[in-house]
C-alpha atoms as an extended CHARMM CRD file, in Angstrom:
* protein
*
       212  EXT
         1         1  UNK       CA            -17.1670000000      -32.4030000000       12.7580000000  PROA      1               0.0000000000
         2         2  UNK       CA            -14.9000000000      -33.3110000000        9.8120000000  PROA      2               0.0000000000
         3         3  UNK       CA            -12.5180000000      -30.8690000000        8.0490000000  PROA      3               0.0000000000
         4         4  UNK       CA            -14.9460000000      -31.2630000000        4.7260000000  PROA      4               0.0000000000
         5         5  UNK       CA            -18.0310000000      -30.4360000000        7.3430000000  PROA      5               0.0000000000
         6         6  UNK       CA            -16.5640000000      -27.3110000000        8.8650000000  PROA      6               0.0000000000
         7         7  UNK       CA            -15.2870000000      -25.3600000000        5.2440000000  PROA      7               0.0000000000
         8         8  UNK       CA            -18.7790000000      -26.7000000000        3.9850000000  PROA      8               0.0000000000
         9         9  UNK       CA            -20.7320000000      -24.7020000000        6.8810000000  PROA      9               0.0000000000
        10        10  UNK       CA            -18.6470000000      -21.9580000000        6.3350000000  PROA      10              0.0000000000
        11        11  UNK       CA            -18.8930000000      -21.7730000000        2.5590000000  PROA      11              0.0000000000
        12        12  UNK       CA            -22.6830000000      -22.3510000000        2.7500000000  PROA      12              0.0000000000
        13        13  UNK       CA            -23.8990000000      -21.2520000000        6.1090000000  PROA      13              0.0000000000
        14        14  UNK       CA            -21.7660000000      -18.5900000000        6.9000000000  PROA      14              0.0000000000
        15        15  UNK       CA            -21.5640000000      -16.8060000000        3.5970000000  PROA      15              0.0000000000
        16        16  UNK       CA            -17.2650000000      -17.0630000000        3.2650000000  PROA      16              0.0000000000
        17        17  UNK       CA            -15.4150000000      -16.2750000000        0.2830000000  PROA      17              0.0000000000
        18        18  UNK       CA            -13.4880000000      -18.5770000000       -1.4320000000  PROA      18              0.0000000000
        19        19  UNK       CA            -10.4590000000      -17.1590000000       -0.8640000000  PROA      19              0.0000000000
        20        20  UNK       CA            -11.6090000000      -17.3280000000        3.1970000000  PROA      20              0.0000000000
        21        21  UNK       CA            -12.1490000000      -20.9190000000        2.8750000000  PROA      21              0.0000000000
        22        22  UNK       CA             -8.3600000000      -20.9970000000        1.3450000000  PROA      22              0.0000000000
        23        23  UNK       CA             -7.3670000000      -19.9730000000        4.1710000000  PROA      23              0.0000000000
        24        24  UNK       CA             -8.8880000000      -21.7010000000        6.4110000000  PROA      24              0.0000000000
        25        25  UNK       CA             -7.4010000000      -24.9370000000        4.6640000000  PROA      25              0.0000000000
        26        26  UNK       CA             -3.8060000000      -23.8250000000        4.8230000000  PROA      26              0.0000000000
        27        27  UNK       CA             -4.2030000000      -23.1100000000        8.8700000000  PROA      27              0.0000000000
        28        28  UNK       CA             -5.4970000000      -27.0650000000        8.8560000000  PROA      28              0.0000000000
        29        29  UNK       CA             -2.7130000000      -28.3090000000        7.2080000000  PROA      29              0.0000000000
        30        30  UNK       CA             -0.3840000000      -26.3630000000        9.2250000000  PROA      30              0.0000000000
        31        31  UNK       CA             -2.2710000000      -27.7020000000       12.6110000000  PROA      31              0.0000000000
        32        32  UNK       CA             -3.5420000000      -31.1940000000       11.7340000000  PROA      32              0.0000000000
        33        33  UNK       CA             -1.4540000000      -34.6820000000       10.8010000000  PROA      33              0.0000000000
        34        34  UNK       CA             -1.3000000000      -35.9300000000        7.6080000000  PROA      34              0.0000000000
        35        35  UNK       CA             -4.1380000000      -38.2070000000        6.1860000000  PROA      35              0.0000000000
        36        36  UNK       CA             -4.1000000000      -41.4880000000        4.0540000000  PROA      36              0.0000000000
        37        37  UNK       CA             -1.0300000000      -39.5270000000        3.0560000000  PROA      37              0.0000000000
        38        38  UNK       CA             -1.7430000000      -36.3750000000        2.2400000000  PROA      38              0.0000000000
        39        39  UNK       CA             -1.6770000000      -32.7510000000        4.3090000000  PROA      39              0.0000000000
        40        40  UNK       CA             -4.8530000000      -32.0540000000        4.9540000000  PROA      40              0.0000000000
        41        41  UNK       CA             -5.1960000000      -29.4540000000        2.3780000000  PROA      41              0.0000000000
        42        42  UNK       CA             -4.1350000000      -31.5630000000       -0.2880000000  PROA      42              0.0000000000
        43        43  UNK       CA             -5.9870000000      -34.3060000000        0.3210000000  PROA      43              0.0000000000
        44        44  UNK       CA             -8.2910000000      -35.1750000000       -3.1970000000  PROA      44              0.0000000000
        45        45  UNK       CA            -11.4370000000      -34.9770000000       -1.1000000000  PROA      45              0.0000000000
        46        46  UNK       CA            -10.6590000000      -31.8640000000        0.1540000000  PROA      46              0.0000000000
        47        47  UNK       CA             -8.8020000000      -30.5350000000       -3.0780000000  PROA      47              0.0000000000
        48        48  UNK       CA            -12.3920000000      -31.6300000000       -4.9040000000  PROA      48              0.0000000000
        49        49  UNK       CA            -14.7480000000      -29.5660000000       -2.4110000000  PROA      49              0.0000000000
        50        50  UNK       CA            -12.3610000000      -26.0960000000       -2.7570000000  PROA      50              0.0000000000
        51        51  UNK       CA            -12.4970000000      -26.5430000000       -6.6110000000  PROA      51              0.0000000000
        52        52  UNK       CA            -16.5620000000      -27.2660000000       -6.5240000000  PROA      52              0.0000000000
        53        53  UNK       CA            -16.3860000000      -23.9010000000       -4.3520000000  PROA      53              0.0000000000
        54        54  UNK       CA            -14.4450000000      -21.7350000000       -6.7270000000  PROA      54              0.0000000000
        55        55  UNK       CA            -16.6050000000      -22.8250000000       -9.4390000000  PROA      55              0.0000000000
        56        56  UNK       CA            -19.6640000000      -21.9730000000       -7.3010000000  PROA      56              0.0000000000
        57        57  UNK       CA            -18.4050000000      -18.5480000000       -6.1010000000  PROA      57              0.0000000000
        58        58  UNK       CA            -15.2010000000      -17.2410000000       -7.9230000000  PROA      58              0.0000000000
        59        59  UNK       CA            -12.8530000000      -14.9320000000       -6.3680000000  PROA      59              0.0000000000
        60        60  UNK       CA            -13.8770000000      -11.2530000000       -7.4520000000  PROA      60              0.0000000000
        61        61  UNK       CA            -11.5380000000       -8.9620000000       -8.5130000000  PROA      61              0.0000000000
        62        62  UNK       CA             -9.5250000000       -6.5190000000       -5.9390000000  PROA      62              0.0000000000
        63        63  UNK       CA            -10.5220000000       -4.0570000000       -7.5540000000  PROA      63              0.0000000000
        64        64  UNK       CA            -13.8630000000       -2.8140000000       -9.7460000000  PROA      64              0.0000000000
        65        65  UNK       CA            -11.9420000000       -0.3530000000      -11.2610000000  PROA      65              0.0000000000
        66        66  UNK       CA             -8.6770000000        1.3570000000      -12.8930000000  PROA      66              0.0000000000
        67        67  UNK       CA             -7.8700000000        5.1730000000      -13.3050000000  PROA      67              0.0000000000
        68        68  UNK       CA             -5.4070000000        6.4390000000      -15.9690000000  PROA      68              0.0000000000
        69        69  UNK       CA             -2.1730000000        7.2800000000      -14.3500000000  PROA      69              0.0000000000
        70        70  UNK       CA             -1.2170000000        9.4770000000      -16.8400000000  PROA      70              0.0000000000
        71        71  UNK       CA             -3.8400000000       12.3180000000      -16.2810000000  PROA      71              0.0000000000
        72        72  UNK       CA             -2.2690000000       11.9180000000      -12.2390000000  PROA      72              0.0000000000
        73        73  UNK       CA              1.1340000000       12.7030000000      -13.8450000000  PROA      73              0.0000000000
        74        74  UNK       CA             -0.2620000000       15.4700000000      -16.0010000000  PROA      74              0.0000000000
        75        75  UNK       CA             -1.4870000000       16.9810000000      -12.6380000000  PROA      75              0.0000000000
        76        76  UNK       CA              1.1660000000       16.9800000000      -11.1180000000  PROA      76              0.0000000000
        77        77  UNK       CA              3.6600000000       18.1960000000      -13.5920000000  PROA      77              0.0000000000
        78        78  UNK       CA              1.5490000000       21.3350000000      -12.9590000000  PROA      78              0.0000000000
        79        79  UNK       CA              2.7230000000       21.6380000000       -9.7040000000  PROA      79              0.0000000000
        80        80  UNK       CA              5.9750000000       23.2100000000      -10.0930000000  PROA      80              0.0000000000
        81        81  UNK       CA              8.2930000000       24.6380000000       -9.6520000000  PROA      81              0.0000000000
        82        82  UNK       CA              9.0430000000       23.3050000000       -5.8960000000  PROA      82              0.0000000000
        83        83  UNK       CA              9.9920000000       26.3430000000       -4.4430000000  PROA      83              0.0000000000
        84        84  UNK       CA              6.5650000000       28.2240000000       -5.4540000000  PROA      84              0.0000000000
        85        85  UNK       CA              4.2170000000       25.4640000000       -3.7640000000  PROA      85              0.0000000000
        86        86  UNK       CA              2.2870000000       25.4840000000       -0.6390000000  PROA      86              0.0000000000
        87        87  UNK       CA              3.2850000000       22.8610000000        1.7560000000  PROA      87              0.0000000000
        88        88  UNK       CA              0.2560000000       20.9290000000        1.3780000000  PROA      88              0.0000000000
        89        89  UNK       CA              0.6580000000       20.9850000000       -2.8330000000  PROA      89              0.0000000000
        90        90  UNK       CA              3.9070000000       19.9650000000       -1.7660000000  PROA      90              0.0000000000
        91        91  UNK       CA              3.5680000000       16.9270000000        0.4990000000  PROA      91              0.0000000000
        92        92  UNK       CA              0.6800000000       15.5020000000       -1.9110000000  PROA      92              0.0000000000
        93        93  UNK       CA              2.5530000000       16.0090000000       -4.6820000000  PROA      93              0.0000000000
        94        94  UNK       CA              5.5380000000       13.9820000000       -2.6680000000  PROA      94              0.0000000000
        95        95  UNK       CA              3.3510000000       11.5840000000       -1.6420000000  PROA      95              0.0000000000
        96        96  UNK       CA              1.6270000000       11.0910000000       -5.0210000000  PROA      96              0.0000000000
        97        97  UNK       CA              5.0940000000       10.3890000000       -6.3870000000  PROA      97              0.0000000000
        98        98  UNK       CA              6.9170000000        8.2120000000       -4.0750000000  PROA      98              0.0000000000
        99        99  UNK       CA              3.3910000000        5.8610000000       -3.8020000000  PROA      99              0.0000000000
       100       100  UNK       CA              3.9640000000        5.7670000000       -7.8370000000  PROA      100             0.0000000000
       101       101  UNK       CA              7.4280000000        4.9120000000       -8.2250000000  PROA      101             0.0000000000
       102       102  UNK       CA              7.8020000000        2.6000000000       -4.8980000000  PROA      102             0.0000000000
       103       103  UNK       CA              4.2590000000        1.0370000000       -5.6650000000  PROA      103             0.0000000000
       104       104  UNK       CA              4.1580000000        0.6310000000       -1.9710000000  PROA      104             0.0000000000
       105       105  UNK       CA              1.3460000000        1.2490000000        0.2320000000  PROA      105             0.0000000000
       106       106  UNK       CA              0.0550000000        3.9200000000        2.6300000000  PROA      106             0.0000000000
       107       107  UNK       CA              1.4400000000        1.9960000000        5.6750000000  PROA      107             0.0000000000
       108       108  UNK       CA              4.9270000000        1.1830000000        4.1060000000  PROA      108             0.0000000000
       109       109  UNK       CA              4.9020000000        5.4250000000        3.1970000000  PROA      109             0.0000000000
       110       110  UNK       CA              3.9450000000        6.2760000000        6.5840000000  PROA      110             0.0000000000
       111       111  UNK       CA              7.2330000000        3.9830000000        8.0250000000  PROA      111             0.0000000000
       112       112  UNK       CA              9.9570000000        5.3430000000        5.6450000000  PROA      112             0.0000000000
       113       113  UNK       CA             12.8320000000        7.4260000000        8.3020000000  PROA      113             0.0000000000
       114       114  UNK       CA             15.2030000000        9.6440000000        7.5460000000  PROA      114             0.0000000000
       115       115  UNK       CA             17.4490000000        7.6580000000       10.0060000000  PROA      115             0.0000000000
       116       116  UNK       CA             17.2150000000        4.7870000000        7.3200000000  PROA      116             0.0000000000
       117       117  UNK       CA             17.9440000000        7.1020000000        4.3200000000  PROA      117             0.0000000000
       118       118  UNK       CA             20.6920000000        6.9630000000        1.4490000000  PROA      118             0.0000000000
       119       119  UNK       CA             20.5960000000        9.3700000000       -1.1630000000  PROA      119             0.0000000000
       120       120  UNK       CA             23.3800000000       10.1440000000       -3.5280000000  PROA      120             0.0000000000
       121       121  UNK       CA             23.1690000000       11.4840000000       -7.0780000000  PROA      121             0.0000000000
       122       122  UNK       CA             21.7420000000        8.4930000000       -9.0260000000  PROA      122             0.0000000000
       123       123  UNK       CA             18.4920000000        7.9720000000       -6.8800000000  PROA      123             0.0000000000
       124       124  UNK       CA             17.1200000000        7.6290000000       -2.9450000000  PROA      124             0.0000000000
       125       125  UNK       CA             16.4860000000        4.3590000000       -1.4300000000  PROA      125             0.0000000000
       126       126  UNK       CA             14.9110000000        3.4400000000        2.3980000000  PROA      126             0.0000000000
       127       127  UNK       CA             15.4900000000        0.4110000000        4.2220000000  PROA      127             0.0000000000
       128       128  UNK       CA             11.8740000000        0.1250000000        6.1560000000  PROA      128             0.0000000000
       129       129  UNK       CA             12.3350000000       -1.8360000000        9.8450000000  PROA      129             0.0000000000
       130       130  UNK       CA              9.0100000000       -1.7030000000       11.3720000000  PROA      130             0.0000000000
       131       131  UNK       CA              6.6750000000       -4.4070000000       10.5560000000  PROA      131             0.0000000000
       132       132  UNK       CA              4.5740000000       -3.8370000000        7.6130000000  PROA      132             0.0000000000
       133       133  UNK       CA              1.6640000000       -5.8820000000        5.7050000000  PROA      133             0.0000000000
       134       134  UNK       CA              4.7610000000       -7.7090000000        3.3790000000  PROA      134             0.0000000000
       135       135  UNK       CA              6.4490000000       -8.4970000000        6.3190000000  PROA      135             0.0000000000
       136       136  UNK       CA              7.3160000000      -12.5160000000        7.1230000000  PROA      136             0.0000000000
       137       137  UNK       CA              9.3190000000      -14.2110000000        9.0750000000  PROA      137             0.0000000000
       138       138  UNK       CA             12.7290000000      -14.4410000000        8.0150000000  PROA      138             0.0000000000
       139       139  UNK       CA             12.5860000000      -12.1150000000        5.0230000000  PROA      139             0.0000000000
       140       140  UNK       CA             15.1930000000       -9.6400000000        4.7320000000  PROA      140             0.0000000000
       141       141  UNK       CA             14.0560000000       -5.5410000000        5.6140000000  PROA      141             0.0000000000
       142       142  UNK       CA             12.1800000000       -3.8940000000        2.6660000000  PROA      142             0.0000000000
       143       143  UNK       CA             13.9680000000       -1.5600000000        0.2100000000  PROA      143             0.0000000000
       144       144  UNK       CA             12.0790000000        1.3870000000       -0.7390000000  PROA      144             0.0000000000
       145       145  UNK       CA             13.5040000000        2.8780000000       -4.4360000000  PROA      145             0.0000000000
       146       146  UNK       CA             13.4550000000        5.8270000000       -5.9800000000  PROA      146             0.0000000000
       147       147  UNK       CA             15.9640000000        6.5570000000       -8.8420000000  PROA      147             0.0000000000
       148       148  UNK       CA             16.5260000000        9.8380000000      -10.1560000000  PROA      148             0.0000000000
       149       149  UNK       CA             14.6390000000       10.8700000000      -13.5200000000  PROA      149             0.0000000000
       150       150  UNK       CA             16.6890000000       13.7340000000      -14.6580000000  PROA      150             0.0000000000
       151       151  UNK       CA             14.1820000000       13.5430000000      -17.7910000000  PROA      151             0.0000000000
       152       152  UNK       CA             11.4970000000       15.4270000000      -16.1370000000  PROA      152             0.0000000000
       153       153  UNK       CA             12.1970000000       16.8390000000      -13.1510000000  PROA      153             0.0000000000
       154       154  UNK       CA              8.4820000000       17.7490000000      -12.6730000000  PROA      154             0.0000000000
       155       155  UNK       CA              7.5860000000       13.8400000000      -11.8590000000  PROA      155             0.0000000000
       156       156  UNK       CA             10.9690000000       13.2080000000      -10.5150000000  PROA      156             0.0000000000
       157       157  UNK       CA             10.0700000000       11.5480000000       -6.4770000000  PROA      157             0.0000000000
       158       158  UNK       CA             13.5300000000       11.8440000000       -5.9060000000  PROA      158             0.0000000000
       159       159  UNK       CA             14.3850000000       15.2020000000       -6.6370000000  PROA      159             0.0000000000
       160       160  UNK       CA             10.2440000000       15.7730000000       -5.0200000000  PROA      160             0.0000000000
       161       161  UNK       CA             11.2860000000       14.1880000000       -2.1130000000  PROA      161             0.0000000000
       162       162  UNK       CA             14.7220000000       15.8530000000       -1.0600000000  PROA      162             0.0000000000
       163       163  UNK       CA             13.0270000000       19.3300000000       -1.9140000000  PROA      163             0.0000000000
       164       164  UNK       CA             10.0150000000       17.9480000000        0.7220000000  PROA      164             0.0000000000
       165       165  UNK       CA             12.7020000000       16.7310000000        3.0930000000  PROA      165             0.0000000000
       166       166  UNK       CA             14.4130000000       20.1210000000        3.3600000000  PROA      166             0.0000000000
       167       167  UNK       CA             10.9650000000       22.1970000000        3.1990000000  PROA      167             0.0000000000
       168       168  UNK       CA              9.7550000000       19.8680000000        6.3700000000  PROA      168             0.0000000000
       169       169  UNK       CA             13.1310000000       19.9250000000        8.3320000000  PROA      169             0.0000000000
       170       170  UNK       CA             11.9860000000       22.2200000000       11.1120000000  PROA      170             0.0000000000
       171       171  UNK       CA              8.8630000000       20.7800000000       11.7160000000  PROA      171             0.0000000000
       172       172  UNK       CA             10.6090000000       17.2630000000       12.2120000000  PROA      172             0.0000000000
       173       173  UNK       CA             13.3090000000       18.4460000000       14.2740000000  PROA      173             0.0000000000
       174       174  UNK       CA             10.3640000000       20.3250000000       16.6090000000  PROA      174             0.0000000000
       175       175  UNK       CA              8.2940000000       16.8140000000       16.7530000000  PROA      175             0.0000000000
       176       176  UNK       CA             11.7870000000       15.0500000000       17.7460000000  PROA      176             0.0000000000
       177       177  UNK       CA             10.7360000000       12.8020000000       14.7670000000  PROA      177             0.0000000000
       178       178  UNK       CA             12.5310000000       10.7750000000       12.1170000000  PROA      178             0.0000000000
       179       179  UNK       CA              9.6360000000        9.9680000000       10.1650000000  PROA      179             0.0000000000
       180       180  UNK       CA              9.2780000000       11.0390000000        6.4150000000  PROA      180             0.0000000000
       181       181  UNK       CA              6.1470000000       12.2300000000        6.3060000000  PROA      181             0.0000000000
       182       182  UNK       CA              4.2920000000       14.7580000000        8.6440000000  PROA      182             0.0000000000
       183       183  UNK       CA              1.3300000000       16.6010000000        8.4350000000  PROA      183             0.0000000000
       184       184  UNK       CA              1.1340000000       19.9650000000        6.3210000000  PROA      184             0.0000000000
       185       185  UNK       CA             -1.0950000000       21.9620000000        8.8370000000  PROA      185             0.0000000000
       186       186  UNK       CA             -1.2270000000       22.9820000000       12.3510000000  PROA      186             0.0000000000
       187       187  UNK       CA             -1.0360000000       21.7770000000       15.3800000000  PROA      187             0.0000000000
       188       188  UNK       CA              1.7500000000       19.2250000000       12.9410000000  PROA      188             0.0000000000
       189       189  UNK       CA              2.2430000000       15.5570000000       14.1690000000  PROA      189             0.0000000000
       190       190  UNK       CA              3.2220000000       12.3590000000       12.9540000000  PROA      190             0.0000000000
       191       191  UNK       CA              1.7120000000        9.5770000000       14.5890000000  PROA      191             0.0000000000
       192       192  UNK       CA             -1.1040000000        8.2640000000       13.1240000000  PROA      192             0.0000000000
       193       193  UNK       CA             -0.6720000000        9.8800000000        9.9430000000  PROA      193             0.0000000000
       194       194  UNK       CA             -2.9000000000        8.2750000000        7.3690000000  PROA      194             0.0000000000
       195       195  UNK       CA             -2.6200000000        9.3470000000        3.5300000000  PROA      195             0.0000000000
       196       196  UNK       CA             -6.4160000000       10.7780000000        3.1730000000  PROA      196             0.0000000000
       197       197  UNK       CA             -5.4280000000       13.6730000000        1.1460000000  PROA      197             0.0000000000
       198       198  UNK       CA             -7.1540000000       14.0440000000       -2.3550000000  PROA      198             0.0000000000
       199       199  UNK       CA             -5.5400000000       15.9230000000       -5.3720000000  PROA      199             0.0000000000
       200       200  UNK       CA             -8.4120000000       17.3510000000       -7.3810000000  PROA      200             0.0000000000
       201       201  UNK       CA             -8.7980000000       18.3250000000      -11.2090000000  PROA      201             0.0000000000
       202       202  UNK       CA            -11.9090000000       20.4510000000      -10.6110000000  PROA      202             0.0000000000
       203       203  UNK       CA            -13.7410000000       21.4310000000       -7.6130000000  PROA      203             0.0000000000
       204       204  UNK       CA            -16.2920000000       18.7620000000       -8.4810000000  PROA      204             0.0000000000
       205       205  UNK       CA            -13.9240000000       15.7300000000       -9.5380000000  PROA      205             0.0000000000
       206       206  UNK       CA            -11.2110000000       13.6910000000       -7.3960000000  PROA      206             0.0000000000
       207       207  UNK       CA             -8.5160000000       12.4420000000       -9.3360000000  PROA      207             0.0000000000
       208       208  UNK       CA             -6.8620000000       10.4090000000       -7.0160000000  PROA      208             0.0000000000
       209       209  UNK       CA             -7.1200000000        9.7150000000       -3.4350000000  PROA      209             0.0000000000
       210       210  UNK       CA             -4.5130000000        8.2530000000       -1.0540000000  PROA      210             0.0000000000
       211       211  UNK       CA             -5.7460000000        6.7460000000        2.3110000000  PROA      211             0.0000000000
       212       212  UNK       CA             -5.4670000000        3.7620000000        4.4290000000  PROA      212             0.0000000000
C-alpha cells in the first residue's frame, strides 16, 4: 500500500477528518525517507491529495459557539466582598478568574503549586513543572500570570487568589498538599480535581461552566 493509498482509505473509508489525515502525514515524514526529493509530506502528489481533501471536507470550527464574557464578569463582581463568601462562591469565583486572565486550561489550573509561587505587590505568577497539553520537548516550564488590577478589585485574580489561598490554608496543610486548588466540600481532596463547577445566573440558566 502506498502513502497516497493509506490517507485515501482513511479519508474515504474510515470517515477521518482532515485535520486527522494531517497528521497522519507529518508522522510519515517523520518515519519514511525522502522521495524524488521531497519529505514525504511535501511531496506534490501528496501535497495535491491533502488539498483535494480540505476542499472536500473542511476543518470545522473548535467551537459552534461564543458566550459574552462580560455578563461572566458582571457575575462575578457580585460576589464580593471576599470575606462574606461561601467557600464554594469563593473557589468558583477564583477559578473563574485565574482561567480568564491566564487563558489556560482546566489541566494547567489543576497543576499550579504553591511551592512554585511568587507573589509580590504588582501581580502573582506560577512556574507549572508537570507535563501539561502545551508541553514539548525542550520548551522552557510554563509561566502562569496574573497581574494585579487595583482598578476593580472585584475581578482582580490576584487579589481573588491570595484571599482563596489564605481561606484554603488549613485544608491544604491537612491534605499534606501543595496544590492550588482543592475541593470546597467534604470529605476535601485534591487529586483528580476536575473544574465541573457551574456559576449560574438563574436557577434555570448556566452561565459558564468549567470542566475537563
Amino acid at each position: 500500500m502506498t502513502v497516497c493509498d493509506f490517507l485515501t482509505e482513511q479519508f474515504e473509508d474510515f470517515n477521518k477528518s482532515y485535520s486527522t489525515i494531517n497528521s497522519y502525514r507529518s508522522a510519515l515524514s517523520s518515519m519514511l525517507l525522502p522521495v524524488d526529493g521531497y519529505s514525504v509530506g511535501e511531496h506534490p502528489i501528496i501535497a495535491r491529495l491533502l488539498k483535494g481533501m480540505f476542499h472536500v471536507r473542511p476543518p470545522e470550527p473548535r467551537y459552534s459557539f461564543t458566550w459574552d464574557v462580560n455578563v461572566l464578569l458582571t457575575f462575578l463582581e457580585s460576589w464580593f466582598p471576599l470575606p462574606a463568601l461561601e467557600l464554594k462562591q469563593l473557589t468558583l469565583k477564583t477559578a473563574a478568574l485565574v482561567a480568564l486572565v491566564s487563558a489556560q486550561r482546566s489541566q494547567t489550573l489543576s497543576a499550579l503549586s504553591i511551592e512554585f509561587m511568587n507573589s509580590t505587590a504588582t501581580g502573582t505568577q506560577f512556574v507549572v513543572n508537570s507535563l501539561v497539553k502545551s508541553s514539548r520537548p525542550g520548551k522552557s516550564s510554563l509561566i502562569v500570570s496574573l497581574p494585579a488590577f487595583p482598578e476593580n478589585e472585584k475581578l482582580c485574580a490576584h487579589s481573588t487568589l491570595l484571599h482563596y489561598l489564605a481561606r484554603t490554608a488549613s485544608i491544604r496543610q491537612s491534605l499534606n498538599s501543595s496544590q492550588v486548588f482543592v475541593s470546597y466540600g467534604k470529605p476535601y481532596k485534591v487529586e483528580g480535581l476536575k473544574f465541573s463547577y457551574s456559576l449560574h445566573l438563574t436557577e434555570s440558566r448556566t452561565l459558564v461552566r468549567i470542566q475537563t
